[in-house]
Short mmCIF file of C-alpha atoms in Angstrom, two decimals:
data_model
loop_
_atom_site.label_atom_id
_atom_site.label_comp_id
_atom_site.label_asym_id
_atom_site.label_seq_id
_atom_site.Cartn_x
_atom_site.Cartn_y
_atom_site.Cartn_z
CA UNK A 22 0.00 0.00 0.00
CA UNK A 23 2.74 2.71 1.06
CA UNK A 24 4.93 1.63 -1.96
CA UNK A 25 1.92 2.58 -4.45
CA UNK A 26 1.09 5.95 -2.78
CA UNK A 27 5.00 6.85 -2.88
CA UNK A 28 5.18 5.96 -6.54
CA UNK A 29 1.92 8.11 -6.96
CA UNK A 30 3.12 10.97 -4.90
CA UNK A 31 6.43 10.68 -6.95
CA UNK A 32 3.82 10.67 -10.61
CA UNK A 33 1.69 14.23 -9.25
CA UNK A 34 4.90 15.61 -8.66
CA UNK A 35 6.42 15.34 -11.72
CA UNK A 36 3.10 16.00 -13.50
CA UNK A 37 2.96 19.14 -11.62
CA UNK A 38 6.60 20.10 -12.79
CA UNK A 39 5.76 18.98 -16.37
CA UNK A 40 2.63 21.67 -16.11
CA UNK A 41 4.35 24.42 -15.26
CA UNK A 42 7.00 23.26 -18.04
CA UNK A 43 4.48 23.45 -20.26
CA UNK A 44 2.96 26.69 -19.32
CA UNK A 45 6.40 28.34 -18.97
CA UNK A 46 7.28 27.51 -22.84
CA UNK A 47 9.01 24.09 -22.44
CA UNK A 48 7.13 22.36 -25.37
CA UNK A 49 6.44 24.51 -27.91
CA UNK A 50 6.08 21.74 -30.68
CA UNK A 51 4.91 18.49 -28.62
CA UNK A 52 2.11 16.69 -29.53
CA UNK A 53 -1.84 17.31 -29.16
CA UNK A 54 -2.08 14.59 -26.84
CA UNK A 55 1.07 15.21 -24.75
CA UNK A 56 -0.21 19.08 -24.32
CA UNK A 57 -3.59 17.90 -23.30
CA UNK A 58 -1.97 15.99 -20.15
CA UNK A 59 0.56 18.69 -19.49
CA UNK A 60 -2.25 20.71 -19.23
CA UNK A 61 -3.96 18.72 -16.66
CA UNK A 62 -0.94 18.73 -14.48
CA UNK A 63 -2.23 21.10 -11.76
CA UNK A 64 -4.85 18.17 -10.79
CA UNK A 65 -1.50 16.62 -8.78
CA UNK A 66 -2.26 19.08 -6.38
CA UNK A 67 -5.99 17.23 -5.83
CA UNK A 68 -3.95 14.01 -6.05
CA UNK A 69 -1.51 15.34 -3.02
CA UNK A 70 -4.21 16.65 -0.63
CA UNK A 71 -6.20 13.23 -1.17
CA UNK A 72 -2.30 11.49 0.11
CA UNK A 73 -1.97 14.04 2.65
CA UNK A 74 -5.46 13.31 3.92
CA UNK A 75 -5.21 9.72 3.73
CA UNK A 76 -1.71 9.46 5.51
CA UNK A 77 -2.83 11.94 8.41
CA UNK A 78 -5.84 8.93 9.37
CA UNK A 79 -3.26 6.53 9.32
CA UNK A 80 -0.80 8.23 11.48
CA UNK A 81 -3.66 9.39 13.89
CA UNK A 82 -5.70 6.04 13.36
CA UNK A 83 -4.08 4.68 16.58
CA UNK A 84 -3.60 7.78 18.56
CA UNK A 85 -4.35 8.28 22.22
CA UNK A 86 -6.74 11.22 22.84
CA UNK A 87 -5.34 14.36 24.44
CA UNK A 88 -2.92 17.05 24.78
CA UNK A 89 -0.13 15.44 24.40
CA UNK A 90 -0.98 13.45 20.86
CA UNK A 91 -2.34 16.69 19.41
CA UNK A 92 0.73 18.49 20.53
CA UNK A 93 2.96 16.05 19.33
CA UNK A 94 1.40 16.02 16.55
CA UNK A 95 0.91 19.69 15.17
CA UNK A 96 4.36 20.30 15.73
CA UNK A 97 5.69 17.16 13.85
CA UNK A 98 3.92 18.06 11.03
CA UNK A 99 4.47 21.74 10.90
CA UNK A 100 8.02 21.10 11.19
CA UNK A 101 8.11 18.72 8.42
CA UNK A 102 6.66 21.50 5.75
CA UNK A 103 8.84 24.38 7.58
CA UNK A 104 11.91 22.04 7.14
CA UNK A 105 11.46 21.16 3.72
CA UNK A 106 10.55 24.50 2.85
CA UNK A 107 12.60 26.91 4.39
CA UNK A 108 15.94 25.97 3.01
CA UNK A 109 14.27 26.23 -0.07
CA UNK A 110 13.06 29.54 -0.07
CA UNK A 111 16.73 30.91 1.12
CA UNK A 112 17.90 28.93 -1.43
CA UNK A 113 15.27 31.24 -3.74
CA UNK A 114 15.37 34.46 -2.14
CA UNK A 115 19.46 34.47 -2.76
CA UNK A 116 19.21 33.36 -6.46
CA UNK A 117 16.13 35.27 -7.38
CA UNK A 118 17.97 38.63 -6.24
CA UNK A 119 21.29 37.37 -7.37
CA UNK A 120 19.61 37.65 -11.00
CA UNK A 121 17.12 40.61 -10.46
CA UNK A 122 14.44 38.14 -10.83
CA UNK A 123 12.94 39.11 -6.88
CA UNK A 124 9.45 40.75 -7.35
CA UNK A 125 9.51 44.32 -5.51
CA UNK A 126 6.22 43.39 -3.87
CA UNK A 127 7.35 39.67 -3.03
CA UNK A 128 5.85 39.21 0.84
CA UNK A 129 8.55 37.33 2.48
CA UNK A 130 6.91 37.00 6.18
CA UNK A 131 3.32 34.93 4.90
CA UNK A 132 6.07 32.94 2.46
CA UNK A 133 8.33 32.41 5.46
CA UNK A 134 5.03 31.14 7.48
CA UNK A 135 3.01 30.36 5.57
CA UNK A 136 -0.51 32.23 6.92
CA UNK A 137 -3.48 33.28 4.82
CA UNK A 138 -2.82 36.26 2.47
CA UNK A 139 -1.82 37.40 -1.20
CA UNK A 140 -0.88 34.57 -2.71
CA UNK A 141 -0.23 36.12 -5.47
CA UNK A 142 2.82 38.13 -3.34
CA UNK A 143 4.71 34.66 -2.45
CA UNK A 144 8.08 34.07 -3.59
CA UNK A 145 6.97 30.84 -5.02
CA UNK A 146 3.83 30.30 -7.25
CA UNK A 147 3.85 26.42 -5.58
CA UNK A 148 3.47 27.03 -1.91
CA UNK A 149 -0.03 28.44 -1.65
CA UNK A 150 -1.06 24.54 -1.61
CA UNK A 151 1.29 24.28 2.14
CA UNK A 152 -1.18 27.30 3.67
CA UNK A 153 -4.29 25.10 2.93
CA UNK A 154 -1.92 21.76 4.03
CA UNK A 155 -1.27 23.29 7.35
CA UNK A 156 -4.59 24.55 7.83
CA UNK A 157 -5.57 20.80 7.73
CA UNK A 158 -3.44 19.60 10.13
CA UNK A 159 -4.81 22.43 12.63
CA UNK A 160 -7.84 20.23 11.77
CA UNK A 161 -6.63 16.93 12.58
CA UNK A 162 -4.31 17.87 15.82
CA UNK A 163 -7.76 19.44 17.15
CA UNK A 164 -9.22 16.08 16.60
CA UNK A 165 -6.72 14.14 18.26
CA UNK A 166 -8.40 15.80 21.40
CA UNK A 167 -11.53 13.55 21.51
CA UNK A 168 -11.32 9.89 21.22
CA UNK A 169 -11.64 7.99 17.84
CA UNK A 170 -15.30 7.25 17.93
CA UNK A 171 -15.35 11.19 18.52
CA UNK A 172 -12.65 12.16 16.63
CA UNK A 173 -14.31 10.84 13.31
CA UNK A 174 -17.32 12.30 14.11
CA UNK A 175 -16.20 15.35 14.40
CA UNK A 176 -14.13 15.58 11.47
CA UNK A 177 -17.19 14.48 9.53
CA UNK A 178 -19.13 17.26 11.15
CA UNK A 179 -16.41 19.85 9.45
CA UNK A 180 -16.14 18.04 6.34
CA UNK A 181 -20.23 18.72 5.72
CA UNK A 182 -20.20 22.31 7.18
CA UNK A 183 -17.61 22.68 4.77
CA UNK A 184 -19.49 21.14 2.00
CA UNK A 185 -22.73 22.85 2.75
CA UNK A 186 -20.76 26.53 2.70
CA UNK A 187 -19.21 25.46 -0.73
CA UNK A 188 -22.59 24.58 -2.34
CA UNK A 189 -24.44 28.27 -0.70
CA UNK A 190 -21.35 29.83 -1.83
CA UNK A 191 -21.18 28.05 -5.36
CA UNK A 192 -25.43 28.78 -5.35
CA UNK A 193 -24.80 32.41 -4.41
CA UNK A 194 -22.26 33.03 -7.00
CA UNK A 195 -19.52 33.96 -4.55
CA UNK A 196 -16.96 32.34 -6.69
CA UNK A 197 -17.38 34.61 -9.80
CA UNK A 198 -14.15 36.93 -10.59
CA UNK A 199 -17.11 40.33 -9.99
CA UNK A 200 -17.38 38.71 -6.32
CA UNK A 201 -13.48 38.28 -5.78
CA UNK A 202 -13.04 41.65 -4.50
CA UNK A 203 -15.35 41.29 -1.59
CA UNK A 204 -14.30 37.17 -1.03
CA UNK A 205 -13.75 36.75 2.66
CA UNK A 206 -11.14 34.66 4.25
CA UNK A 207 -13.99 32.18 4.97
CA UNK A 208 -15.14 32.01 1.19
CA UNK A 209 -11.52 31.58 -0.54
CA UNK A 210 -9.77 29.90 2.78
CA UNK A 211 -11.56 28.60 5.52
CA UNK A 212 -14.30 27.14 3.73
CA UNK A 213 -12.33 26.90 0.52
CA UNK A 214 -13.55 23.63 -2.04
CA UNK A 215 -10.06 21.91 -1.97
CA UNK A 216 -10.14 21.66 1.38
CA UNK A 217 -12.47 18.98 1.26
CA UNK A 218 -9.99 16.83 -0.89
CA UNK A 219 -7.87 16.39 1.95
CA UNK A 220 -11.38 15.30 4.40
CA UNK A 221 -12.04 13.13 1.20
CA UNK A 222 -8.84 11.36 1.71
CA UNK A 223 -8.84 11.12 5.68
CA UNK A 224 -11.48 9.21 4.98
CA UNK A 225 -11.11 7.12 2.10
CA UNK A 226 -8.59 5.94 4.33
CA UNK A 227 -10.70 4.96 6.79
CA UNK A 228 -13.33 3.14 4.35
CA UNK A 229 -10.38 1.10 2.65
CA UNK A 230 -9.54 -0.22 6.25
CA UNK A 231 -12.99 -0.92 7.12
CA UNK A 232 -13.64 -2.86 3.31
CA UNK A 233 -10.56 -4.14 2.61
CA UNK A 234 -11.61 -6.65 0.29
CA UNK A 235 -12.59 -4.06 -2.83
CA UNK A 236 -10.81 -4.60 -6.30
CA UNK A 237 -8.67 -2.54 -7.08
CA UNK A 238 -9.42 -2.43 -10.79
CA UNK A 239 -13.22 -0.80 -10.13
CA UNK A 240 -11.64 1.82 -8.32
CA UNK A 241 -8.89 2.36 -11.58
CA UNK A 242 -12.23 2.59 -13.65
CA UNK A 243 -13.70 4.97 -11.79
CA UNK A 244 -10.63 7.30 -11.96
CA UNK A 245 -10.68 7.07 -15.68
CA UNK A 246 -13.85 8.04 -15.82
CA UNK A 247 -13.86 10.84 -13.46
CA UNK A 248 -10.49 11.80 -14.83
CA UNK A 249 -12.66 11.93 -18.18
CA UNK A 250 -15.34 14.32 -17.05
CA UNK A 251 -12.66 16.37 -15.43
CA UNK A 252 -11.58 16.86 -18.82
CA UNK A 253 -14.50 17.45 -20.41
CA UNK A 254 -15.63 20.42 -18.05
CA UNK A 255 -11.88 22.03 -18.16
CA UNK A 256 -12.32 21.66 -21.96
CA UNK A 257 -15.87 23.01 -22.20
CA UNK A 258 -16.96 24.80 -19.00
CA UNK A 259 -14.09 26.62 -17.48
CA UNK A 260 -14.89 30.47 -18.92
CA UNK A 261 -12.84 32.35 -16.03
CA UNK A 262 -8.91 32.52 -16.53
CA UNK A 263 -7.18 31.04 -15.85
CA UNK A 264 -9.68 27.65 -16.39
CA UNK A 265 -10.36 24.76 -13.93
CA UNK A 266 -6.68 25.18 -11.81
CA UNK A 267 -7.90 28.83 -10.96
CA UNK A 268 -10.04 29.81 -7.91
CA UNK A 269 -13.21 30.45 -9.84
CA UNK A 270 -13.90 27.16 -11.09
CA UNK A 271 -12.43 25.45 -7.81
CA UNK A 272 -15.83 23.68 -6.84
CA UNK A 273 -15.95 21.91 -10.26
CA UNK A 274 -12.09 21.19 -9.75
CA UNK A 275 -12.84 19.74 -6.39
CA UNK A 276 -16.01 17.93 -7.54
CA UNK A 277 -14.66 16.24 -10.90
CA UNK A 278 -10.60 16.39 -10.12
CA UNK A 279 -11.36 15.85 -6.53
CA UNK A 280 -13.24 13.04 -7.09
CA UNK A 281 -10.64 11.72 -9.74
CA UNK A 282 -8.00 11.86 -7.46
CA UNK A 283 -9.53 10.14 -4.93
CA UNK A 284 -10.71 7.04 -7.03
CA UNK A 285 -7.31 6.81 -7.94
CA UNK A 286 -5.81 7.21 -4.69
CA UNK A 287 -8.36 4.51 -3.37
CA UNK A 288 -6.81 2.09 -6.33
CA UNK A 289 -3.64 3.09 -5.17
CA UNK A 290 -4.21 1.95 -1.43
CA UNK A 291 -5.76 -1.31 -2.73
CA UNK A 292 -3.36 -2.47 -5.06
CA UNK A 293 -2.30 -5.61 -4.78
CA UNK A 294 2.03 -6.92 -3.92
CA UNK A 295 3.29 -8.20 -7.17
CA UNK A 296 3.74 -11.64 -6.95
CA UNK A 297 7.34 -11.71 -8.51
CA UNK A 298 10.18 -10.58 -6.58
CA UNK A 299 11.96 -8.95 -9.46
CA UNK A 300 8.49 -6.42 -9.78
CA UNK A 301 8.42 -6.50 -6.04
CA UNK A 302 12.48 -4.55 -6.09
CA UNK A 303 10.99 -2.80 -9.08
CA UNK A 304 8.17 -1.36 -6.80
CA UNK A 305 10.08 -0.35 -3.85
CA UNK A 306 12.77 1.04 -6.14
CA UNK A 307 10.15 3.30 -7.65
CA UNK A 308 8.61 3.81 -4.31
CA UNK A 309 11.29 5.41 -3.02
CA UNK A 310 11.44 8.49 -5.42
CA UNK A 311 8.01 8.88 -3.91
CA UNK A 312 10.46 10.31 -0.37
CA UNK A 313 12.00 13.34 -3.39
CA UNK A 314 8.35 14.50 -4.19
CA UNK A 315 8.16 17.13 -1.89
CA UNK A 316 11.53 18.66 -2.90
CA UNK A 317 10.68 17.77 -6.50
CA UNK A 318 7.82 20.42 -5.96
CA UNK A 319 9.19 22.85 -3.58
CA UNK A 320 12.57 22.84 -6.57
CA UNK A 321 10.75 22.62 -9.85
CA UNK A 322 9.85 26.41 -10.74
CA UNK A 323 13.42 27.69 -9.70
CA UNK A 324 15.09 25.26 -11.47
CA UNK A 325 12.73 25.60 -14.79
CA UNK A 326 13.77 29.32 -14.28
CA UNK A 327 17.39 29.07 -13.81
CA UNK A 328 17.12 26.48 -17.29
CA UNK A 329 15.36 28.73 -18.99
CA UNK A 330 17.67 31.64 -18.35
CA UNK A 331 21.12 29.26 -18.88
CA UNK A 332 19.32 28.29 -22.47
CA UNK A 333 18.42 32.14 -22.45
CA UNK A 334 22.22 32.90 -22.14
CA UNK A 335 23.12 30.39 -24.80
CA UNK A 336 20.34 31.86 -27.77
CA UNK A 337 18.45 28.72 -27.63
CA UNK A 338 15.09 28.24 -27.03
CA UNK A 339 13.21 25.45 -24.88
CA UNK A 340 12.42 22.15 -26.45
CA UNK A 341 11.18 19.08 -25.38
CA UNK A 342 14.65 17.09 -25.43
CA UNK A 343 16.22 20.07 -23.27
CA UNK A 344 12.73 19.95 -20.81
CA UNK A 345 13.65 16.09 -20.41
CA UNK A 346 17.18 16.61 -19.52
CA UNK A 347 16.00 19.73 -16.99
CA UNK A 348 13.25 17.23 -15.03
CA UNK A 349 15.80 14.38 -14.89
CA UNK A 350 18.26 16.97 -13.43
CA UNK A 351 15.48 18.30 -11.20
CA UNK A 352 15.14 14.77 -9.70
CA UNK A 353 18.84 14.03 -8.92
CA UNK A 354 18.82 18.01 -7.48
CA UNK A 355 15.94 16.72 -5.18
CA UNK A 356 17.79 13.38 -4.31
CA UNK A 357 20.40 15.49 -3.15
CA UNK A 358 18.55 17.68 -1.32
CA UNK A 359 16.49 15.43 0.22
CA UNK A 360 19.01 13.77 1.56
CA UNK A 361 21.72 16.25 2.33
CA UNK A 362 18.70 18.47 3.64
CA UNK A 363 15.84 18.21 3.92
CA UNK A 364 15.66 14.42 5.62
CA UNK A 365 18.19 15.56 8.53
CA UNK A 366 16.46 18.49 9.21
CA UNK A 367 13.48 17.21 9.73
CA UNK A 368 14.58 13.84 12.23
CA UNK A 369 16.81 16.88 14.27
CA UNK A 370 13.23 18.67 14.58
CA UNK A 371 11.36 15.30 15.70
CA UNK A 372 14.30 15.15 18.17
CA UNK A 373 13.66 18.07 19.37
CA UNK A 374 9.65 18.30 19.83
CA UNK A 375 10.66 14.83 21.89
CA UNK A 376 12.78 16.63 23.78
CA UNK A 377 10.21 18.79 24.42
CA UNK A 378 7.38 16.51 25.65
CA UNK A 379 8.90 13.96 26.47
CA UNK A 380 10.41 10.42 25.35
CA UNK A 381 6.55 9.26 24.74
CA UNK A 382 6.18 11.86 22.04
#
């Protein structure tokens, strides 16, 4: 099960990558049909809050109720995005100025900390997704204060509020670009229609444990369908810019990508071991690039700008041979981060927050 949720991780991030390729100039001249998924990249986002929702029930699945486990966990998880992330946007703000690329404007304390606000004023067009992903784990770790029986229950309870404000809101026409202006943080934050990708996922999670006999293969169906209609209403009823990835059309993104994503997932977490033990090294093998996915997306746009600008330098333009060469070299630059990085960072915070409360935690 973990081994085919790393290897999807791994997929949405490099489909992510390949979209902003794509939408930064990187295949002028590919074909119709590898446009049309290029262009569909920004549905790994969907595909990452389903994983994130699905791997906070099974960390929590188990955990005592109280102070403690909600503390513990909050500050785990916070430190794992402000540990992968931080170096990252040094990393960023140093290069960016180095080449005069650093917006005047750029807001450097909400990118830093990643709190509600301009998104449009981040250093990095990718990290608006971490605001919403910490924002669920507020969620969860305020969960982890009842017990299970509880603790579902009450997640459920903001998964339909949620739902409910989405539909008035989607009813009401609150989503239009004429009603951005006056938007509330409940409307495009709080309440926003991602955020139930990440409930849909907790539990998904939870229904896979409960029913663990499903086939996989319906649930691969069902994505393909979904996937389908997806496509169909980001071909043929997306009018606002900039389409179905944009905040206007983000309840039909959430209902049809959403509900992709999750089918997908769900095949994911119900695929069966291979059998042979040359496809079973093969799996874990591919698993494991699933651990570079967050660097892979955290790295992608600087290093598609840095490319462009070294191809800039040498009169070229970008082509799709030179894009392949940049995303293998984006994976190996995550590999190395990962590792040299962002992985020891991260077990020196967990040392520290059990420092903090205690060998338990």
């Amino acid at each position: 099960m973990i081994q085919s949720i790393q290897m999807l991780r791994f997929a949405a991030a490099m489909w992510v990558a390949v979209y902003h390729a794509q939408l930064w100039g990187w295949f002028p001249h590919a074909p119709s049909w590898f446009q049309a998924i290029a262009a569909g990249g920004y549905a790994g986002v969907d595909i990452f809050f389903v994983i994130s929702g699905v791997i906070m029930a099974l960390g929590t699945a188990r955990s005592a109720p109280g102070i403690r486990a909600a503390s513990q966990f909050a500050l785990t998880r916070f430190g794992r995005v402000y540990t992968g992330w931080w170096p990252v946007m040094g990393i960023s703000l140093l290069t960016l100025a180095a080449i005069g690329s650093l917006p005047a404007d750029v807001n450097l304390l909400s990118s830093a900390l990643l709190y509600p606000s301009n998104f449009s004023l981040h250093i990095s067009n990718v990290i608006w997704t971490l605001v919403y992903e910490l924002y669920f784990y507020l969620l969860v770790a305020a969960s982890l204060l009842l017990a299970p029986p509880w603790r579902q229950r009450a997640m459920a309870a903001l998964a339909g509020a949620i739902a409910a404000l989405v539909l008035h809101f989607w009813f009401t026409g609150r989503y239009a670009p004429g009603a951005f202006e006056r938007a509330t943080l409940l409307v495009w934050f709080y309440a926003a229609p991602l955020m139930l990708e990440f409930f849909a996922g907790y539990f998904l999670y939870l229904l896979v444990q409960r029913f663990p006999r499903q086939h996989w293969g319906w649930w691969l169906l069902a994505a393909a369908v979904l996937a389908g209609m997806a496509a169909y209403v980001a071909w043929f009823h997306s009018p606002h810019a900039p389409g179905m990835s944009g905040f206007f059309h983000w309840p039909e993104r959430a209902l049809w990508a959403g509900s992709a994503a999750v089918a997908l997932v769900g095949a994911a977490l119900l695929a069966p071991v291979p059998r042979s033990p040359g496809l079973q090294s093969l799996q874990h093998g591919l698993g494991r690039l699933g651990d570079y996915s967050f660097a892979i997306y955290l790295l992608h746009p600087l290093v598609l700008l840095l490319a462009g600008r070294a191809l800039q330098a040498l009169g070229a333009l970008p082509r799709a041979g030179a894009a392949v060469v940049v995303l293998l070299l984006l994976v190996a630059f995550a590999a190395l981060y990962h590792h040299a990085i962002e992985r020891p960072l991260y077990q020196a915070c967990r040392r520290q927050i059990a420092r903090w409360l205690g060998p338990s935690a």
